[in-house]
Coordinates of N, CA, C and O in Angstrom, one line a residue:
X1 N 155.7 24.5 -47.2 CA 155.5 23.2 -47.8 C 155.3 22.2 -46.4 O 156.0 22.5 -45.8
X2 N 154.2 21.5 -46.5 CA 154.3 20.4 -45.5 C 155.2 19.6 -45.2 O 155.8 19.3 -46.3
X3 N 155.5 19.2 -44.2 CA 156.7 18.2 -43.7 C 156.4 17.0 -44.6 O 157.4 16.3 -45.0
X4 N 155.0 16.6 -44.6 CA 154.8 15.1 -45.5 C 155.2 15.5 -46.8 O 155.6 14.3 -47.1
X5 N 155.0 16.4 -47.4 CA 155.4 16.4 -49.0 C 157.0 16.3 -48.9 O 157.4 15.9 -50.0
X6 N 157.7 16.7 -48.3 CA 159.1 16.8 -47.8 C 159.4 15.1 -47.7 O 160.7 14.8 -48.1
X7 N 158.4 14.4 -47.2 CA 158.7 13.1 -47.1 C 158.1 12.3 -47.9 O 157.4 11.1 -47.8
X8 N 158.8 12.3 -49.3 CA 158.1 11.8 -50.2 C 157.9 10.0 -50.2 O 157.1 9.4 -50.3
X9 N 159.5 9.7 -50.1 CA 159.5 8.2 -49.6 C 160.3 8.4 -48.4 O 161.4 8.9 -48.3
X10 N 160.1 7.5 -47.5 CA 160.5 7.7 -45.9 C 160.6 6.1 -45.5 O 159.5 5.2 -45.9
X11 N 161.7 5.5 -45.0 CA 161.8 4.1 -44.7 C 162.7 4.2 -43.3 O 163.6 5.2 -43.3
X12 N 162.4 3.3 -42.3 CA 163.2 3.3 -41.2 C 163.6 1.8 -41.3 O 163.2 1.0 -41.7
X13 N 164.8 2.0 -40.8 CA 165.7 0.8 -40.7 C 166.2 0.7 -39.3 O 166.9 1.8 -38.8
X14 N 166.8 -0.5 -38.9 CA 167.5 -0.7 -37.8 C 168.8 -1.5 -38.2 O 168.9 -2.8 -38.4
X15 N 170.1 -0.8 -38.2 CA 171.1 -1.7 -38.7 C 171.5 -2.5 -37.8 O 171.5 -2.6 -36.8
X16 N 171.7 -3.8 -38.6 CA 172.4 -5.1 -38.1 C 173.7 -5.1 -37.8 O 174.8 -6.0 -37.1
X17 N 174.6 -4.2 -38.5 CA 176.0 -4.4 -38.6 C 176.7 -3.8 -37.4 O 176.2 -3.1 -36.8
X18 N 177.7 -4.4 -37.0 CA 178.6 -3.5 -35.7 C 179.4 -2.6 -36.6 O 179.7 -2.4 -37.6
X19 N 179.4 -1.7 -35.5 CA 180.2 -0.2 -35.9 C 181.6 -0.8 -36.1 O 182.2 -1.8 -35.4
X20 N 182.2 0.3 -36.7 CA 183.9 -0.1 -37.0 C 184.5 0.5 -35.7 O 184.1 1.3 -34.7
X21 N 185.8 -0.1 -35.3 CA 186.2 0.2 -34.2 C 186.3 1.7 -34.0 O 187.1 2.5 -35.0
X22 N 186.2 2.7 -32.9 CA 186.0 3.6 -32.7 C 185.1 4.6 -33.1 O 184.7 5.8 -32.7
X23 N 184.3 4.0 -33.8 CA 183.2 4.4 -34.2 C 181.8 4.3 -33.5 O 181.5 2.9 -33.2
X24 N 180.6 5.2 -33.4 CA 179.9 4.3 -32.5 C 178.7 3.9 -33.1 O 178.7 3.9 -34.8
X25 N 177.9 2.8 -32.5 CA 177.0 1.9 -33.4 C 175.6 2.4 -33.4 O 175.2 3.0 -32.4
X26 N 175.4 2.5 -34.6 CA 174.0 3.2 -34.9 C 173.1 2.3 -34.2 O 173.3 1.2 -35.0
X27 N 171.8 3.0 -33.9 CA 170.8 1.9 -33.4 C 169.5 2.3 -34.0 O 168.4 1.6 -34.1
X28 N 169.5 3.6 -34.6 CA 168.3 3.8 -35.4 C 168.7 4.9 -36.5 O 169.4 5.5 -36.7
X29 N 168.3 4.5 -37.6 CA 168.2 5.7 -38.9 C 166.9 5.7 -39.2 O 165.9 5.0 -39.5
X30 N 166.8 6.9 -39.8 CA 165.5 7.2 -40.7 C 166.2 7.9 -41.9 O 167.0 8.9 -41.8
X31 N 165.5 7.7 -42.9 CA 166.0 8.4 -44.5 C 164.9 8.5 -45.0 O 163.9 7.9 -45.2
X32 N 164.7 10.2 -45.6 CA 163.7 10.5 -46.3 C 164.3 11.1 -47.3 O 165.2 11.7 -47.7
X33 N 163.6 10.8 -48.7 CA 164.4 11.0 -49.9 C 163.3 12.1 -50.5 O 161.9 11.7 -50.6
X34 N 163.7 13.4 -50.9 CA 162.5 14.2 -51.4 C 162.6 14.2 -52.8 O 161.7 14.6 -53.4
X35 N 163.6 13.8 -53.6 CA 164.0 13.6 -54.8 C 165.1 12.7 -55.4 O 165.5 12.3 -54.2
X36 N 165.2 12.5 -56.6 CA 166.4 11.7 -57.2 C 167.6 12.1 -56.3 O 168.4 11.2 -56.2
X37 N 168.1 13.9 -56.4 CA 169.1 13.7 -56.0 C 169.4 14.5 -54.8 O 170.1 15.3 -54.2
X38 N 168.1 14.5 -53.8 CA 168.1 15.2 -52.7 C 167.4 14.3 -51.5 O 166.5 13.5 -51.7
X39 N 168.3 14.2 -50.3 CA 167.8 13.3 -49.4 C 168.4 13.5 -48.1 O 169.3 14.5 -47.9
X40 N 167.6 13.4 -46.8 CA 167.9 13.4 -45.6 C 168.1 12.2 -44.8 O 167.2 11.3 -45.0
X41 N 168.9 12.5 -43.6 CA 169.3 10.8 -42.8 C 169.3 11.5 -41.8 O 170.4 12.3 -41.2
X42 N 168.7 10.8 -40.6 CA 169.1 10.9 -39.1 C 169.5 9.5 -38.9 O 169.0 8.5 -39.2
X43 N 170.8 9.7 -37.9 CA 171.2 8.4 -37.4 C 171.5 9.0 -36.0 O 172.1 9.7 -35.5
X44 N 170.8 7.9 -35.2 CA 171.0 7.8 -34.0 C 171.9 6.7 -33.3 O 172.1 5.5 -33.9
X45 N 173.0 7.1 -32.4 CA 174.1 6.0 -32.1 C 174.5 6.3 -30.4 O 174.2 7.5 -30.2
X46 N 174.7 5.2 -30.0 CA 175.2 5.3 -28.8 C 176.8 5.8 -28.3 O 177.7 5.5 -29.2
X47 N 176.8 7.0 -27.7 CA 178.1 7.3 -27.3 C 178.8 6.6 -25.8 O 178.1 5.7 -25.3
X48 N 179.9 6.2 -26.0 CA 181.1 5.6 -24.8 C 180.6 6.0 -23.4 O 180.7 5.3 -22.4
X49 N 179.7 7.1 -23.3 CA 179.6 7.9 -22.1 C 178.1 7.5 -21.7 O 178.0 8.2 -20.8
X50 N 177.5 6.8 -22.5 CA 176.2 6.5 -21.9 C 175.3 7.4 -22.3 O 173.8 7.4 -22.2
X51 N 175.0 8.5 -23.0 CA 174.4 9.4 -24.0 C 174.4 8.9 -25.3 O 174.4 7.8 -25.6
X52 N 174.0 9.7 -26.3 CA 173.4 9.3 -27.5 C 174.1 10.4 -28.6 O 174.2 11.8 -28.0
X53 N 174.6 10.3 -29.6 CA 175.0 11.0 -30.8 C 174.3 11.2 -31.7 O 173.6 10.0 -32.4
X54 N 173.4 12.1 -32.0 CA 172.5 12.5 -33.3 C 173.2 13.3 -34.0 O 173.8 14.3 -34.2
X55 N 173.3 12.2 -35.5 CA 173.9 13.1 -36.6 C 172.5 12.9 -37.8 O 171.9 12.5 -38.0
X56 N 172.9 14.7 -38.3 CA 171.8 14.7 -39.2 C 172.5 15.1 -40.6 O 173.6 16.0 -40.9
X57 N 172.2 14.5 -41.9 CA 172.9 14.5 -43.2 C 172.1 14.8 -44.0 O 170.9 14.5 -44.1
X58 N 172.4 16.3 -44.7 CA 171.4 16.0 -46.1 C 172.4 16.6 -47.0 O 173.7 16.6 -47.2
X59 N 171.8 15.7 -48.0 CA 172.7 15.8 -49.5 C 171.8 16.2 -50.5 O 170.7 15.7 -50.6
X60 N 172.0 17.0 -51.4 CA 171.6 17.6 -52.3 C 172.5 17.5 -53.6 O 173.6 18.3 -53.6
X61 N 172.1 16.7 -54.7 CA 173.2 16.5 -55.7 C 174.5 16.0 -55.3 O 174.8 15.1 -54.6
X62 N 175.5 16.8 -55.4 CA 177.0 16.4 -55.1 C 177.3 17.0 -53.7 O 178.4 16.4 -53.1
X63 N 176.5 18.1 -53.3 CA 176.6 18.4 -52.0 C 176.2 17.8 -50.6 O 175.3 17.3 -50.7
X64 N 177.0 17.7 -49.9 CA 176.7 17.2 -48.3 C 177.1 17.7 -47.5 O 178.3 18.2 -47.3
X65 N 176.1 17.8 -46.6 CA 176.5 18.6 -45.2 C 175.7 17.6 -44.2 O 174.9 16.9 -44.1
X66 N 176.7 17.7 -43.0 CA 176.3 16.8 -41.4 C 176.7 17.7 -40.4 O 177.6 18.5 -40.4
X67 N 175.7 17.3 -39.4 CA 175.8 18.2 -38.2 C 175.6 17.0 -37.3 O 174.8 16.5 -37.3
X68 N 176.6 17.1 -36.2 CA 176.6 16.0 -35.0 C 176.2 16.8 -33.9 O 176.8 17.9 -33.5
X69 N 175.3 16.4 -33.0 CA 175.0 17.0 -31.8 C 174.6 15.6 -30.8 O 174.4 14.7 -30.6
X70 N 175.8 15.8 -29.5 CA 176.1 14.7 -28.5 C 175.1 15.2 -27.4 O 175.2 16.4 -27.0
X71 N 174.4 14.3 -27.1 CA 173.7 14.4 -25.7 C 174.0 13.4 -24.6 O 174.3 12.3 -25.0
X72 N 174.3 14.0 -23.5 CA 174.6 13.4 -22.3 C 173.4 12.2 -21.9 O 172.3 12.5 -22.4
X73 N 173.8 11.7 -21.0 CA 172.5 10.6 -20.6 C 171.3 11.8 -19.9 O 170.3 11.0 -20.4
X74 N 171.8 12.6 -19.2 CA 170.6 13.4 -18.7 C 169.7 14.1 -19.9 O 168.8 13.9 -19.8
X75 N 170.6 14.7 -20.9 CA 169.5 15.2 -21.6 C 169.0 14.2 -22.9 O 168.1 14.4 -23.4
X76 N 169.7 13.0 -22.9 CA 168.7 12.1 -23.4 C 167.3 11.5 -23.0 O 166.2 11.7 -23.7
X77 N 167.5 11.5 -21.9 CA 166.2 11.0 -21.0 C 165.2 12.4 -20.8 O 164.2 12.1 -21.2
X78 N 165.8 13.6 -21.0 CA 164.9 14.6 -21.0 C 164.4 14.9 -22.1 O 163.5 15.1 -22.5
X79 N 165.1 14.5 -23.4 CA 164.5 14.3 -25.0 C 163.6 13.2 -25.1 O 162.4 14.0 -25.3
X80 N 163.9 12.4 -24.5 CA 162.5 11.4 -24.9 C 161.1 11.5 -23.8 O 160.2 11.4 -24.4
X81 N 161.3 12.1 -22.5 CA 160.3 12.5 -21.8 C 159.4 13.8 -22.4 O 158.2 13.5 -22.2
X82 N 160.1 14.7 -22.9 CA 159.7 15.8 -23.3 C 158.8 15.4 -24.6 O 157.6 15.9 -24.7
X83 N 159.2 14.4 -25.6 CA 158.5 14.5 -26.7 C 157.5 13.7 -26.4 O 156.3 13.4 -26.9
X84 N 157.9 12.5 -25.5 CA 156.8 11.8 -25.2 C 155.5 12.2 -24.4 O 154.5 11.8 -24.9
X85 N 156.0 13.4 -23.8 CA 154.7 14.2 -22.9 C 154.0 14.9 -24.1 O 152.7 15.2 -23.7
X86 N 154.5 15.4 -25.0 CA 153.8 16.1 -26.2 C 153.2 15.3 -27.0 O 151.8 15.5 -27.3
X87 N 153.5 14.1 -27.5 CA 152.7 13.1 -28.1 C 151.6 12.5 -27.1 O 150.7 12.5 -27.7
X88 N 151.7 12.6 -26.2 CA 150.3 12.1 -25.2 C 149.6 13.0 -25.1 O 148.5 13.0 -24.3
X89 N 150.3 14.3 -25.0 CA 149.0 15.5 -25.1 C 149.1 16.1 -23.9 O 148.5 16.6 -23.3
X90 N 150.1 15.5 -22.7 CA 150.1 16.1 -21.3 C 150.7 17.4 -21.4 O 150.5 18.4 -20.5
X91 N 151.9 17.8 -22.4 CA 152.3 19.3 -22.5 C 152.0 20.0 -23.9 O 151.9 19.1 -25.0
X92 N 151.9 21.3 -23.7 CA 151.5 22.1 -25.0 C 153.0 22.8 -25.2 O 153.8 23.1 -24.4
X93 N 153.5 22.6 -26.7 CA 154.8 23.4 -26.8 C 154.7 24.7 -26.6 O 153.4 25.5 -26.6
X94 N 155.5 25.5 -26.2 CA 155.7 27.1 -26.2 C 156.5 27.3 -27.3 O 157.4 26.9 -27.9
X95 N 156.1 28.9 -27.7 CA 156.9 29.5 -28.8 C 158.3 29.9 -28.3 O 158.9 30.2 -27.1
X96 N 159.0 29.7 -29.3 CA 160.8 29.9 -28.9 C 160.6 31.6 -29.5 O 159.7 31.9 -29.6
X97 N 162.1 31.9 -29.3 CA 162.2 33.3 -29.9 C 161.7 33.5 -31.2 O 161.4 34.5 -31.5
X98 N 161.7 32.7 -31.8 CA 161.2 32.7 -33.4 C 159.9 32.6 -33.4 O 159.3 32.8 -34.5
X99 N 159.0 32.6 -32.6 CA 157.6 32.3 -32.7 C 157.0 31.0 -32.6 O 156.0 30.6 -32.9
X100 N 158.0 30.0 -33.1 CA 157.4 28.6 -33.5 C 157.3 27.7 -32.1 O 158.6 27.9 -31.2
X101 N 156.6 26.7 -32.3 CA 156.1 25.9 -31.1 C 157.2 25.1 -30.9 O 157.3 24.4 -31.6
X102 N 157.8 24.7 -29.6 CA 158.8 24.5 -29.5 C 158.8 23.3 -28.0 O 158.7 23.8 -27.2
X103 N 159.3 22.0 -28.3 CA 159.1 21.4 -27.2 C 160.1 21.4 -26.4 O 160.0 21.2 -25.0
X104 N 161.1 21.2 -26.4 CA 162.4 21.2 -25.8 C 163.7 21.8 -26.7 O 163.9 21.5 -27.9
X105 N 164.9 22.4 -26.0 CA 165.8 22.8 -26.8 C 166.9 22.5 -25.8 O 166.8 22.7 -24.7
X106 N 168.1 22.2 -26.5 CA 169.5 22.0 -25.8 C 170.5 22.9 -26.6 O 170.4 23.2 -28.0
X107 N 171.2 23.7 -25.8 CA 172.0 24.6 -26.3 C 173.6 24.0 -25.7 O 173.7 24.4 -24.6
X108 N 174.7 23.8 -26.8 CA 176.1 23.8 -26.4 C 176.9 24.7 -26.8 O 176.9 25.1 -28.0
X109 N 177.9 25.4 -25.9 CA 178.6 26.4 -26.5 C 180.1 26.3 -25.6 O 180.3 25.7 -24.7
X110 N 181.0 26.5 -26.6 CA 182.3 26.4 -26.4 C 182.7 27.8 -25.9 O 183.2 28.4 -26.8
X111 N 183.4 28.4 -24.9 CA 183.6 29.7 -24.6 C 185.1 29.9 -25.2 O 185.3 30.9 -25.7
X112 N 185.8 28.9 -25.4 CA 187.3 29.1 -26.1 C 186.9 29.4 -27.5 O 187.7 30.4 -27.9
X113 N 186.5 28.8 -28.3 CA 186.1 28.9 -29.5 C 185.1 29.7 -30.2 O 185.0 30.4 -31.3
X114 N 184.1 29.9 -29.2 CA 183.0 30.6 -29.6 C 181.9 30.2 -30.6 O 181.1 30.4 -30.8
X115 N 182.2 28.9 -30.7 CA 181.3 28.0 -31.4 C 180.2 27.4 -30.6 O 180.3 27.0 -29.1
X116 N 179.0 27.2 -31.3 CA 177.7 26.7 -30.4 C 177.0 25.5 -31.5 O 177.3 25.6 -32.6
X117 N 176.3 24.6 -30.8 CA 175.6 23.9 -31.6 C 173.9 24.0 -30.6 O 174.1 23.8 -29.6
X118 N 172.9 24.0 -31.5 CA 171.7 23.7 -30.8 C 170.7 22.6 -31.6 O 170.7 22.8 -32.4
X119 N 170.1 22.3 -30.5 CA 169.1 21.3 -31.0 C 167.9 21.5 -30.3 O 167.4 21.9 -29.1
X120 N 166.5 21.8 -31.4 CA 165.3 22.1 -31.2 C 164.5 21.0 -31.5 O 164.8 20.9 -32.5
X121 N 163.5 21.1 -30.8 CA 162.4 19.8 -31.5 C 161.1 20.8 -31.7 O 160.7 21.3 -30.5
X122 N 160.8 21.1 -32.7 CA 159.6 21.8 -33.3 C 158.4 21.3 -33.4 O 158.6 19.8 -33.9
X123 N 157.4 22.0 -33.2 CA 155.9 21.3 -33.8 C 155.3 21.7 -35.1 O 155.2 23.0 -35.3
X124 N 155.0 20.8 -36.0 CA 154.2 21.0 -37.1 C 152.8 21.3 -36.6 O 152.2 20.8 -36.0
X125 N 152.0 22.0 -37.7 CA 150.5 22.1 -37.3 C 149.8 20.7 -37.4 O 148.8 20.6 -36.6
X126 N 150.3 19.8 -38.1 CA 149.8 18.9 -38.3 C 150.0 17.5 -37.3 O 149.7 16.5 -37.3
X127 N 150.9 18.2 -36.3 CA 151.2 16.9 -35.3 C 152.4 16.6 -35.6 O 153.0 15.7 -34.3
X128 N 153.1 16.7 -36.6 CA 154.7 16.2 -36.7 C 155.7 17.0 -36.0 O 155.4 18.1 -35.7
X129 N 156.6 16.5 -36.2 CA 157.6 16.9 -35.3 C 159.1 17.6 -36.1 O 158.8 16.9 -37.3
X130 N 159.8 18.3 -35.7 CA 160.9 18.8 -36.7 C 162.1 18.9 -35.8 O 162.0 19.4 -34.5
X131 N 163.1 18.1 -36.3 CA 164.5 18.3 -35.4 C 165.5 19.3 -36.1 O 165.6 18.9 -37.2
X132 N 165.5 20.5 -35.4 CA 166.2 21.5 -35.7 C 167.5 21.6 -35.3 O 167.8 21.8 -34.0
X133 N 168.6 21.4 -36.1 CA 169.9 21.4 -35.7 C 171.2 22.4 -36.2 O 170.7 22.3 -37.6
X134 N 171.2 22.8 -35.5 CA 172.2 24.3 -35.8 C 173.3 24.5 -35.1 O 173.6 23.9 -34.0
X135 N 174.5 25.0 -35.9 CA 175.8 25.4 -35.5 C 176.3 26.2 -36.1 O 175.9 26.7 -37.3
X136 N 177.4 27.1 -35.3 CA 177.8 28.3 -35.6 C 179.0 28.6 -34.9 O 179.1 28.0 -34.0
X137 N 179.1 30.2 -35.3 CA 180.1 30.5 -34.1 C 179.6 32.1 -33.9 O 178.7 32.8 -34.9
X138 N 179.5 32.4 -32.7 CA 179.3 33.8 -32.2 C 179.6 34.8 -33.2 O 180.8 35.2 -33.8
X139 N 178.3 35.6 -33.7 CA 178.6 36.9 -34.6 C 178.4 36.3 -36.1 O 178.4 37.2 -37.0
X140 N 178.5 34.9 -36.3 CA 178.4 34.5 -37.9 C 176.7 33.9 -38.2 O 176.2 33.6 -37.2
X141 N 176.5 33.9 -39.3 CA 175.2 33.1 -39.5 C 175.4 31.6 -39.6 O 176.4 31.0 -39.9
X142 N 174.5 31.2 -38.6 CA 174.8 29.6 -38.3 C 174.0 28.7 -39.7 O 173.6 29.0 -40.6
X143 N 174.5 27.8 -39.5 CA 174.7 26.4 -40.5 C 173.4 25.3 -40.1 O 173.5 25.4 -38.7
X144 N 172.4 24.9 -40.6 CA 171.6 24.2 -39.9 C 170.8 23.1 -40.9 O 171.0 23.1 -42.0
X145 N 170.1 22.2 -40.3 CA 169.4 21.3 -40.9 C 168.2 20.9 -40.3 O 168.2 20.8 -39.1
X146 N 167.4 20.5 -41.1 CA 165.8 20.6 -40.4 C 165.4 19.2 -40.8 O 165.2 18.8 -42.0
X147 N 165.2 18.3 -39.8 CA 164.7 16.8 -40.0 C 163.2 16.6 -39.7 O 163.0 16.7 -38.3
X148 N 162.4 16.5 -40.6 CA 160.9 16.2 -40.3 C 160.7 15.0 -39.9 O 161.1 13.5 -40.4
X149 N 160.0 14.6 -38.7 CA 159.6 13.4 -38.1 C 157.9 13.3 -38.3 O 157.4 14.2 -37.9
X150 N 157.5 11.9 -38.7 CA 155.9 12.3 -38.6 C 155.9 11.5 -37.1 O 156.5 11.2 -36.5
X151 N 154.3 11.6 -36.8 CA 154.1 11.2 -35.5 C 154.6 9.5 -35.4 O 155.2 9.4 -34.1
X152 N 154.4 8.5 -36.0 CA 154.9 7.5 -36.0 C 156.4 7.3 -35.7 O 156.8 6.8 -35.2
X153 N 157.1 8.2 -36.6 CA 158.4 8.1 -36.4 C 158.8 9.0 -35.1 O 160.0 8.4 -34.3
X154 N 158.2 9.8 -34.8 CA 158.4 10.4 -33.3 C 158.4 9.3 -32.2 O 159.3 9.2 -31.2
X155 N 157.3 8.6 -32.1 CA 157.0 7.6 -31.2 C 158.3 6.4 -31.2 O 158.7 6.4 -30.3
X156 N 158.7 6.2 -32.5 CA 159.7 5.1 -32.5 C 160.8 5.7 -31.8 O 161.5 5.0 -31.4
X157 N 161.3 7.0 -32.3 CA 162.4 7.6 -31.8 C 162.4 7.6 -30.0 O 163.6 7.5 -29.5
X158 N 161.3 8.1 -29.8 CA 161.2 8.2 -28.3 C 161.3 6.6 -27.6 O 162.0 6.6 -26.9
X159 N 160.8 5.7 -28.2 CA 160.9 4.3 -27.6 C 162.1 3.9 -27.8 O 162.6 3.2 -26.8
X160 N 163.0 4.1 -28.7 CA 164.5 3.8 -29.0 C 165.0 4.7 -27.5 O 166.2 3.8 -27.4
X161 N 164.9 5.8 -27.5 CA 165.7 6.6 -26.5 C 165.5 6.1 -25.1 O 166.5 6.0 -24.3
X162 N 164.2 5.8 -24.8 CA 163.5 4.9 -23.8 C 164.7 3.8 -23.3 O 165.2 3.4 -22.2
X163 N 164.6 2.8 -24.4 CA 165.3 1.6 -24.3 C 167.0 2.0 -24.2 O 167.2 1.2 -23.2
X164 N 167.3 2.9 -24.7 CA 168.8 3.0 -24.4 C 169.3 3.4 -23.0 O 170.0 2.7 -22.4
X165 N 168.3 4.5 -22.4 CA 168.6 4.5 -21.1 C 167.9 3.7 -20.1 O 168.8 3.7 -19.2
X166 N 167.2 2.8 -20.3 CA 166.9 1.5 -19.7 C 167.9 0.7 -19.4 O 167.9 0.1 -18.4
X167 N 168.6 0.5 -20.7 CA 169.7 -0.6 -20.8 C 170.7 -0.3 -19.6 O 171.5 -1.1 -19.6
X168 N 170.8 1.1 -19.4 CA 172.3 1.2 -18.4 C 172.0 1.9 -17.2 O 172.9 2.2 -16.7
X169 N 170.5 1.4 -16.8 CA 170.4 1.8 -15.3 C 171.1 0.7 -14.5 O 171.7 0.0 -14.8

């Protein structure tokens, strides 16, 4: 199914409220509603260390799952630039191990627990992007959420990421 069909209704908002103490402040949210009881949400927040926290939430009926991925400052800059270069046509995506065209991947692994998180930015045939976030434990089937972004949403995300790291220079 094309990713645009999955995005039956989409809206972008910039939260104006202050974050609760100890909680990172959201700077960007995307919300996609596929049906009355199924939706996905992407929340981008600033971390205390100068990077960003990417949270993907998927809700279907009464069930909900969320995966959080923290990007340090260098990874944030890299994500913004790689996606921007793709959108500008400067770079072409390369296939990942599954054969899907991928712009950039980040992999975080904890040696002590054997747990990992992986963020990949993949490309659809129509030019849209997918943020593929997986988490798991070595030797087990990973859990994942795929969040589709239209070209316009991808541009908006890149601009927000650029603003975040330019403010902290």
